[in-house]
mmCIF file of N, CA and C in Angstrom:
data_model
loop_
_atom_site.group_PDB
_atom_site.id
_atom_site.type_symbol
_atom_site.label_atom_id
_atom_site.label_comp_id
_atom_site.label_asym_id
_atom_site.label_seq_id
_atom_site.Cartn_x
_atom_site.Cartn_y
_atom_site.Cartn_z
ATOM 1 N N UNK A 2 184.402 150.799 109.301
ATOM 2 C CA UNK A 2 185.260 149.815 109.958
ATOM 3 C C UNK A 2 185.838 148.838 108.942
ATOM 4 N N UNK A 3 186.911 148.456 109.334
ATOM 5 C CA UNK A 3 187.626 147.221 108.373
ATOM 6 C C UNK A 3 186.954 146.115 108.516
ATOM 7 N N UNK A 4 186.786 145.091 107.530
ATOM 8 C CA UNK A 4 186.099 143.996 107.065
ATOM 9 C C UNK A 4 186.870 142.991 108.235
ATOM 10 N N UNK A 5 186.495 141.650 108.150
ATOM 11 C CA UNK A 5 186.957 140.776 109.309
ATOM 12 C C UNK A 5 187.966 140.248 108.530
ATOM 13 N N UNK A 6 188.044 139.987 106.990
ATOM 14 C CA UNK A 6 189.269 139.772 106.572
ATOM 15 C C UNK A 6 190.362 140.773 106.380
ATOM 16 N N UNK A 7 190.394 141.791 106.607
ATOM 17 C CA UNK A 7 191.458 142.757 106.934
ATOM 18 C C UNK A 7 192.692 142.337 107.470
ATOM 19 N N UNK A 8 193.954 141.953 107.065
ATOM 20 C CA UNK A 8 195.105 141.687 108.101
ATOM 21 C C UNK A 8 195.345 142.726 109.273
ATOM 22 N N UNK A 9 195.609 143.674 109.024
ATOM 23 C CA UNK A 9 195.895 144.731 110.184
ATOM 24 C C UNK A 9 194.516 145.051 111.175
ATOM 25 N N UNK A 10 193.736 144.123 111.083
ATOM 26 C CA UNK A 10 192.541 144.146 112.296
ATOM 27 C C UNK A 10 192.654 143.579 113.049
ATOM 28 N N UNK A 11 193.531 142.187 113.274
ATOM 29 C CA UNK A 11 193.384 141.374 114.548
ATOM 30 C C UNK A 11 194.761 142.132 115.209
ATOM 31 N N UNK A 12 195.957 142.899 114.551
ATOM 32 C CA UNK A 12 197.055 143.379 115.279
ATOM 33 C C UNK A 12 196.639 144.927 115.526
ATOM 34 N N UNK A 13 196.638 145.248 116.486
ATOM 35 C CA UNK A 13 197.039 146.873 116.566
ATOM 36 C C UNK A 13 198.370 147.482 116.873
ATOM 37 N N UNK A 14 198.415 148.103 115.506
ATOM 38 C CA UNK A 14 200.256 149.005 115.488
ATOM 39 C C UNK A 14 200.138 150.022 116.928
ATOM 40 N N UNK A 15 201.379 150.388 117.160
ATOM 41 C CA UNK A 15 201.693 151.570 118.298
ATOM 42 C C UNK A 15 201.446 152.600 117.589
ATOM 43 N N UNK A 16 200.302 153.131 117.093
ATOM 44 C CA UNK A 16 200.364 153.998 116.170
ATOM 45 C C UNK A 16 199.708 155.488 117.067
ATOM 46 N N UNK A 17 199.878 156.702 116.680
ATOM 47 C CA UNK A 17 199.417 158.008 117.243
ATOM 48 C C UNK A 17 197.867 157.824 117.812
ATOM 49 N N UNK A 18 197.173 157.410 116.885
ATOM 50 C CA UNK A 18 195.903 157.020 116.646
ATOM 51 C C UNK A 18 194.969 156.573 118.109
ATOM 52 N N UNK A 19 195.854 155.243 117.798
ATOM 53 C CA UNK A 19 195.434 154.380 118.996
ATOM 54 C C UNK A 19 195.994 155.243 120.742
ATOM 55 N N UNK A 20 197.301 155.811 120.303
ATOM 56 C CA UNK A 20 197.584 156.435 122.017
ATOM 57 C C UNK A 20 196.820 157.604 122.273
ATOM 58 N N UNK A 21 196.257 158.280 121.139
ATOM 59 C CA UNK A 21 194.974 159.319 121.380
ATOM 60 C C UNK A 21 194.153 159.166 122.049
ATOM 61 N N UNK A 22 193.436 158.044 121.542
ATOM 62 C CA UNK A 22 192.019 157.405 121.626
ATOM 63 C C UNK A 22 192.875 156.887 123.335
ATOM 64 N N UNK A 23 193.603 156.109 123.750
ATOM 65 C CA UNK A 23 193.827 155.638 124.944
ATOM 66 C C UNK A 23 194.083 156.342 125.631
ATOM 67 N N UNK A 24 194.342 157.588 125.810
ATOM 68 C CA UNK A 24 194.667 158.596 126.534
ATOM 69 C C UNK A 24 193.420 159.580 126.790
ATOM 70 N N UNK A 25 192.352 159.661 125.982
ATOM 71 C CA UNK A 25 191.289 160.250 125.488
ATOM 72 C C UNK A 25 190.246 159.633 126.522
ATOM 73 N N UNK A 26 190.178 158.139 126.225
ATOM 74 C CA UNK A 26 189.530 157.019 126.841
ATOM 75 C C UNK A 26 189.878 157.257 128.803
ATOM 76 N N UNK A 27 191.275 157.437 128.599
ATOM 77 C CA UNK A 27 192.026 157.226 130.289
ATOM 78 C C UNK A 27 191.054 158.762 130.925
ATOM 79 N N UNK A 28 191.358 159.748 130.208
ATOM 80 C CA UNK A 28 190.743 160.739 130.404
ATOM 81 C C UNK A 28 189.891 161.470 130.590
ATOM 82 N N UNK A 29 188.906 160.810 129.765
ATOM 83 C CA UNK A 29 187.236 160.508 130.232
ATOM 84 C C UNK A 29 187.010 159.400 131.186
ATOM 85 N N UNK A 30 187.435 158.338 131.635
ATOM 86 C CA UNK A 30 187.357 157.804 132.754
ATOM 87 C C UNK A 30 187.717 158.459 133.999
ATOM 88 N N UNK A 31 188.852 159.541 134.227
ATOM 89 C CA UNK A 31 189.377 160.112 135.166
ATOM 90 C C UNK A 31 188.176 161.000 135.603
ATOM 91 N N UNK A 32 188.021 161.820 134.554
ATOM 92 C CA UNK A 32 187.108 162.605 135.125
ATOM 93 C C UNK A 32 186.048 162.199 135.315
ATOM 94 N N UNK A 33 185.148 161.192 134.487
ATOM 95 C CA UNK A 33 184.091 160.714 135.154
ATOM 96 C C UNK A 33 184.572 160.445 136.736
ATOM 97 N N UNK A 34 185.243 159.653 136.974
ATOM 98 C CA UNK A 34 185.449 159.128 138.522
ATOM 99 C C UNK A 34 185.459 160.611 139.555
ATOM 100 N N UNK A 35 186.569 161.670 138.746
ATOM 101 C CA UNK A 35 186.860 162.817 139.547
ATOM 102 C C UNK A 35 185.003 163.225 139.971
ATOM 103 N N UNK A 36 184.259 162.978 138.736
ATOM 104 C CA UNK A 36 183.198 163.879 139.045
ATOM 105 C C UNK A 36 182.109 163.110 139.759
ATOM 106 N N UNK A 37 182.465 162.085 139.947
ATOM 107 C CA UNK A 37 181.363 160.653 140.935
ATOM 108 C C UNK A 37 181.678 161.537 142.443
ATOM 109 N N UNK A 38 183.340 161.419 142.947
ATOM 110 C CA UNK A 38 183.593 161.512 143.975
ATOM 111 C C UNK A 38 182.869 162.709 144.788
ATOM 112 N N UNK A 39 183.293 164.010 143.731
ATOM 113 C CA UNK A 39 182.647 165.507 143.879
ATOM 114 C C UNK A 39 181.349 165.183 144.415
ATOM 115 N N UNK A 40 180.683 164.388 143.672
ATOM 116 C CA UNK A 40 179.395 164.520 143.618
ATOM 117 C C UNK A 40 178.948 164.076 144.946
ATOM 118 N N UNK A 41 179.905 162.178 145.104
ATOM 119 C CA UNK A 41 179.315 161.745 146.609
ATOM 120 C C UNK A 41 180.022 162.962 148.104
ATOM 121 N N UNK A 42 181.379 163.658 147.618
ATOM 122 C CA UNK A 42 181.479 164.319 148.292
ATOM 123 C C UNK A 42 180.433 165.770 149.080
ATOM 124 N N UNK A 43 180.005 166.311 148.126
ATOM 125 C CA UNK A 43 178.787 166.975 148.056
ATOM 126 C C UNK A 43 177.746 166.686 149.249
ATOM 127 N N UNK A 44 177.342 165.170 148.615
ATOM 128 C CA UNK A 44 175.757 164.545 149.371
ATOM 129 C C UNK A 44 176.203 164.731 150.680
ATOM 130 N N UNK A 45 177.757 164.022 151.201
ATOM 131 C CA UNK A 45 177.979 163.628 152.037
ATOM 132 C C UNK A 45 178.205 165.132 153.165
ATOM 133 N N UNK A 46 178.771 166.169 152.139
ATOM 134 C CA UNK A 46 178.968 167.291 153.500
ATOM 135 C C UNK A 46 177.488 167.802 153.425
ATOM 136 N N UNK A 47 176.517 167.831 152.208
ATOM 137 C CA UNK A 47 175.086 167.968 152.653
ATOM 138 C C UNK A 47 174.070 167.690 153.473
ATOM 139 N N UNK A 48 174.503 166.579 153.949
ATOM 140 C CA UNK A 48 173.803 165.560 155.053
ATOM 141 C C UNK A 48 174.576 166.074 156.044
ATOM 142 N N UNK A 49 176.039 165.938 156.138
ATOM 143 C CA UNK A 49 176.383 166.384 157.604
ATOM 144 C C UNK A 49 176.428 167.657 157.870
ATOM 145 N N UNK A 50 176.109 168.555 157.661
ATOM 146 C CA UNK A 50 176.208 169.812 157.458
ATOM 147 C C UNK A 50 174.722 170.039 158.341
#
């Protein structure tokens, strides 16, 4: 990691890098959630079933 005196640490450029990682990030959140729902979906037709 860059030191705290680093200039380009307190700004983040629009760089490839960063929209990876944010898209990466968005993406593993999605599916975590996709796979919560599955899951309570599951319990829920298990029980009523």
């Amino acid at each position: 990691m860059a030191g705290a005196g680093s200039p380009s640490f307190p700004s983040f450029p629009a760089e490839p890098d960063s929209v990876v990682v944010r898209s990466w990030w968005l993406l593993t959140n999605y599916r975590l959630h996709l796979w919560g729902v599955l899951r309570r979906s599951k319990v829920i037709h298990s029980v009523g079933a």
